[in-house]
Amino acid sequence: MDYYFIGDAELLTAFRFIGIDGTPVTNAETARAAFLGITRGWDETAQAVLPSAYAGKGCRVLILTEEAADWLGEDLTDWQLSGEYPLVVEIPGTLGHLPGRKTLVDSIREAVGVHV
């Protein structure tokens, strides 16, 4: 399992069509449980919704919707700064980009200082 998705059920269905498994989340609690399940292993106290077979085994890229990433807050930031796998990629949800969030292109333009 190289990729795993955490986000809304509609996008999960689309990812499953291309062979990427995942967990549907609807609030901060379920998002955190799924995130801890894939990054730290099965956690009975968090009642993670992931099968224990997936926990920490071979996931190299974790795909999150922007909404799920917002729900994770500091947990996600701490994970990204740790430099451990899985790497995290945020994508817009079914409703598009969340207001006030930078896109990847915006971040690159800001870093490079060139607008094409």
PDB file of C-alpha atoms in Angstrom:
ATOM      1  CA  MET A   1       0.000   0.000   0.000  1.00  0.00           C
ATOM      2  CA  ASP A   2       1.800   3.106  -1.198  1.00  0.00           C
ATOM      3  CA  TYR A   3      -1.092   5.558  -0.955  1.00  0.00           C
ATOM      4  CA  TYR A   4      -3.928   6.076   1.520  1.00  0.00           C
ATOM      5  CA  PHE A   5      -6.762   8.621   1.515  1.00  0.00           C
ATOM      6  CA  ILE A   6      -8.517  10.342   4.413  1.00  0.00           C
ATOM      7  CA  GLY A   7     -11.431  12.599   3.518  1.00  0.00           C
ATOM      8  CA  ASP A   8     -15.070  12.693   2.472  1.00  0.00           C
ATOM      9  CA  ALA A   9     -16.888   9.579   1.287  1.00  0.00           C
ATOM     10  CA  GLU A  10     -17.491  10.848  -2.257  1.00  0.00           C
ATOM     11  CA  LEU A  11     -13.794  11.347  -2.968  1.00  0.00           C
ATOM     12  CA  LEU A  12     -12.983   8.044  -1.285  1.00  0.00           C
ATOM     13  CA  THR A  13     -15.211   6.310  -3.813  1.00  0.00           C
ATOM     14  CA  ALA A  14     -13.280   7.959  -6.654  1.00  0.00           C
ATOM     15  CA  PHE A  15      -9.928   6.974  -5.126  1.00  0.00           C
ATOM     16  CA  ARG A  16     -11.091   3.388  -4.704  1.00  0.00           C
ATOM     17  CA  PHE A  17     -11.818   3.241  -8.441  1.00  0.00           C
ATOM     18  CA  ILE A  18      -8.114   3.796  -9.077  1.00  0.00           C
ATOM     19  CA  GLY A  19      -7.002   1.345  -6.407  1.00  0.00           C
ATOM     20  CA  ILE A  20      -6.330   3.659  -3.454  1.00  0.00           C
ATOM     21  CA  ASP A  21      -7.927   2.648  -0.179  1.00  0.00           C
ATOM     22  CA  GLY A  22      -8.910   5.076   2.537  1.00  0.00           C
ATOM     23  CA  THR A  23     -11.145   6.079   5.398  1.00  0.00           C
ATOM     24  CA  PRO A  24     -14.144   8.399   5.136  1.00  0.00           C
ATOM     25  CA  VAL A  25     -14.248  11.090   7.821  1.00  0.00           C
ATOM     26  CA  THR A  26     -16.980  13.529   8.777  1.00  0.00           C
ATOM     27  CA  ASN A  27     -15.553  15.420  11.746  1.00  0.00           C
ATOM     28  CA  ALA A  28     -12.384  16.152  13.683  1.00  0.00           C
ATOM     29  CA  GLU A  29     -12.721  13.098  15.911  1.00  0.00           C
ATOM     30  CA  THR A  30     -12.941  10.570  13.068  1.00  0.00           C
ATOM     31  CA  ALA A  31     -10.210  12.383  11.117  1.00  0.00           C
ATOM     32  CA  ARG A  32      -7.851  12.246  14.098  1.00  0.00           C
ATOM     33  CA  ALA A  33      -8.586   8.567  14.735  1.00  0.00           C
ATOM     34  CA  ALA A  34      -7.881   7.669  11.086  1.00  0.00           C
ATOM     35  CA  PHE A  35      -4.730   9.817  11.014  1.00  0.00           C
ATOM     36  CA  LEU A  36      -3.354   8.251  14.189  1.00  0.00           C
ATOM     37  CA  GLY A  37      -4.225   4.827  12.849  1.00  0.00           C
ATOM     38  CA  ILE A  38      -2.183   5.269   9.684  1.00  0.00           C
ATOM     39  CA  THR A  39       0.743   7.182  11.210  1.00  0.00           C
ATOM     40  CA  ARG A  40       1.127   5.627  14.635  1.00  0.00           C
ATOM     41  CA  GLY A  41      -0.517   2.222  14.260  1.00  0.00           C
ATOM     42  CA  TRP A  42      -3.783   0.904  15.580  1.00  0.00           C
ATOM     43  CA  ASP A  43      -4.886   2.784  18.663  1.00  0.00           C
ATOM     44  CA  GLU A  44      -7.681   1.150  20.644  1.00  0.00           C
ATOM     45  CA  THR A  45      -8.191   4.231  22.826  1.00  0.00           C
ATOM     46  CA  ALA A  46      -8.757   6.411  19.734  1.00  0.00           C
ATOM     47  CA  GLN A  47     -11.061   3.728  18.278  1.00  0.00           C
ATOM     48  CA  ALA A  48      -9.372   4.204  14.917  1.00  0.00           C
ATOM     49  CA  VAL A  49     -11.527   3.225  11.984  1.00  0.00           C
ATOM     50  CA  LEU A  50      -8.619   1.703  10.061  1.00  0.00           C
ATOM     51  CA  PRO A  51      -8.077  -2.033   9.858  1.00  0.00           C
ATOM     52  CA  SER A  52      -5.018  -2.952  11.877  1.00  0.00           C
ATOM     53  CA  ALA A  53      -3.476  -4.510   8.755  1.00  0.00           C
ATOM     54  CA  TYR A  54      -2.988  -1.013   7.267  1.00  0.00           C
ATOM     55  CA  ALA A  55      -1.529   0.704  10.287  1.00  0.00           C
ATOM     56  CA  GLY A  56       1.988   1.830   9.553  1.00  0.00           C
ATOM     57  CA  LYS A  57       2.602  -0.797   6.857  1.00  0.00           C
ATOM     58  CA  GLY A  58       3.934   0.550   3.622  1.00  0.00           C
ATOM     59  CA  CYS A  59       1.949   3.763   3.357  1.00  0.00           C
ATOM     60  CA  ARG A  60       4.325   6.246   1.754  1.00  0.00           C
ATOM     61  CA  VAL A  61       1.860   9.011   0.750  1.00  0.00           C
ATOM     62  CA  LEU A  62      -1.170  10.054   2.768  1.00  0.00           C
ATOM     63  CA  ILE A  63      -3.721  12.067   0.788  1.00  0.00           C
ATOM     64  CA  LEU A  64      -5.931  14.366   2.878  1.00  0.00           C
ATOM     65  CA  THR A  65      -8.686  16.741   1.895  1.00  0.00           C
ATOM     66  CA  GLU A  66      -8.095  20.335   3.033  1.00  0.00           C
ATOM     67  CA  GLU A  67     -11.019  19.981   5.423  1.00  0.00           C
ATOM     68  CA  ALA A  68      -9.547  16.862   7.041  1.00  0.00           C
ATOM     69  CA  ALA A  69      -6.176  18.628   7.289  1.00  0.00           C
ATOM     70  CA  ASP A  70      -7.830  21.553   9.094  1.00  0.00           C
ATOM     71  CA  TRP A  71      -9.460  19.153  11.538  1.00  0.00           C
ATOM     72  CA  LEU A  72      -6.064  17.602  12.347  1.00  0.00           C
ATOM     73  CA  GLY A  73      -4.427  20.945  13.197  1.00  0.00           C
ATOM     74  CA  GLU A  74      -1.344  20.535  15.389  1.00  0.00           C
ATOM     75  CA  ASP A  75      -1.229  16.742  14.972  1.00  0.00           C
ATOM     76  CA  LEU A  76      -0.690  17.214  11.246  1.00  0.00           C
ATOM     77  CA  THR A  77       1.858  20.003  11.667  1.00  0.00           C
ATOM     78  CA  ASP A  78       3.880  17.926  14.145  1.00  0.00           C
ATOM     79  CA  TRP A  79       3.822  14.943  11.782  1.00  0.00           C
ATOM     80  CA  GLN A  80       4.956  17.003   8.782  1.00  0.00           C
ATOM     81  CA  LEU A  81       7.842  18.491  10.765  1.00  0.00           C
ATOM     82  CA  SER A  82       8.960  15.048  11.923  1.00  0.00           C
ATOM     83  CA  GLY A  83      10.052  14.085   8.394  1.00  0.00           C
ATOM     84  CA  GLU A  84       8.635  10.581   8.747  1.00  0.00           C
ATOM     85  CA  TYR A  85       6.594   8.589   6.248  1.00  0.00           C
ATOM     86  CA  PRO A  86       3.901   8.835   5.117  1.00  0.00           C
ATOM     87  CA  LEU A  87       4.345  12.133   3.347  1.00  0.00           C
ATOM     88  CA  VAL A  88       1.165  14.222   3.420  1.00  0.00           C
ATOM     89  CA  VAL A  89      -0.511  15.716   0.355  1.00  0.00           C
ATOM     90  CA  GLU A  90      -3.515  17.997   0.754  1.00  0.00           C
ATOM     91  CA  ILE A  91      -6.119  18.239  -1.985  1.00  0.00           C
ATOM     92  CA  PRO A  92      -9.303  20.310  -2.286  1.00  0.00           C
ATOM     93  CA  GLY A  93     -12.489  18.578  -1.209  1.00  0.00           C
ATOM     94  CA  THR A  94     -15.626  18.130  -3.280  1.00  0.00           C
ATOM     95  CA  LEU A  95     -16.569  21.775  -2.659  1.00  0.00           C
ATOM     96  CA  GLY A  96     -13.237  23.121  -3.931  1.00  0.00           C
ATOM     97  CA  HIS A  97     -10.521  25.030  -2.077  1.00  0.00           C
ATOM     98  CA  LEU A  98     -11.305  26.273   1.403  1.00  0.00           C
ATOM     99  CA  PRO A  99     -11.350  30.069   1.635  1.00  0.00           C
ATOM    100  CA  GLY A 100      -8.065  31.613   2.761  1.00  0.00           C
ATOM    101  CA  ARG A 101      -5.899  28.572   1.958  1.00  0.00           C
ATOM    102  CA  LYS A 102      -2.933  28.884  -0.350  1.00  0.00           C
ATOM    103  CA  THR A 103      -2.709  26.554  -3.287  1.00  0.00           C
ATOM    104  CA  LEU A 104       0.531  24.790  -4.132  1.00  0.00           C
ATOM    105  CA  VAL A 105       0.983  27.127  -7.105  1.00  0.00           C
ATOM    106  CA  ASP A 106       0.535  30.176  -4.828  1.00  0.00           C
ATOM    107  CA  SER A 107       3.171  28.847  -2.431  1.00  0.00           C
ATOM    108  CA  ILE A 108       5.648  28.225  -5.256  1.00  0.00           C
ATOM    109  CA  ARG A 109       5.059  31.681  -6.703  1.00  0.00           C
ATOM    110  CA  GLU A 110       5.632  33.240  -3.302  1.00  0.00           C
ATOM    111  CA  ALA A 111       8.842  31.264  -2.754  1.00  0.00           C
ATOM    112  CA  VAL A 112      10.246  31.972  -6.209  1.00  0.00           C
ATOM    113  CA  GLY A 113       8.969  35.534  -6.417  1.00  0.00           C
ATOM    114  CA  VAL A 114       7.884  35.242 -10.039  1.00  0.00           C
ATOM    115  CA  HIS A 115       4.335  35.421 -11.348  1.00  0.00           C
ATOM    116  CA  VAL A 116       3.923  33.986 -14.837  1.00  0.00           C
TER     117      VAL A 116
END
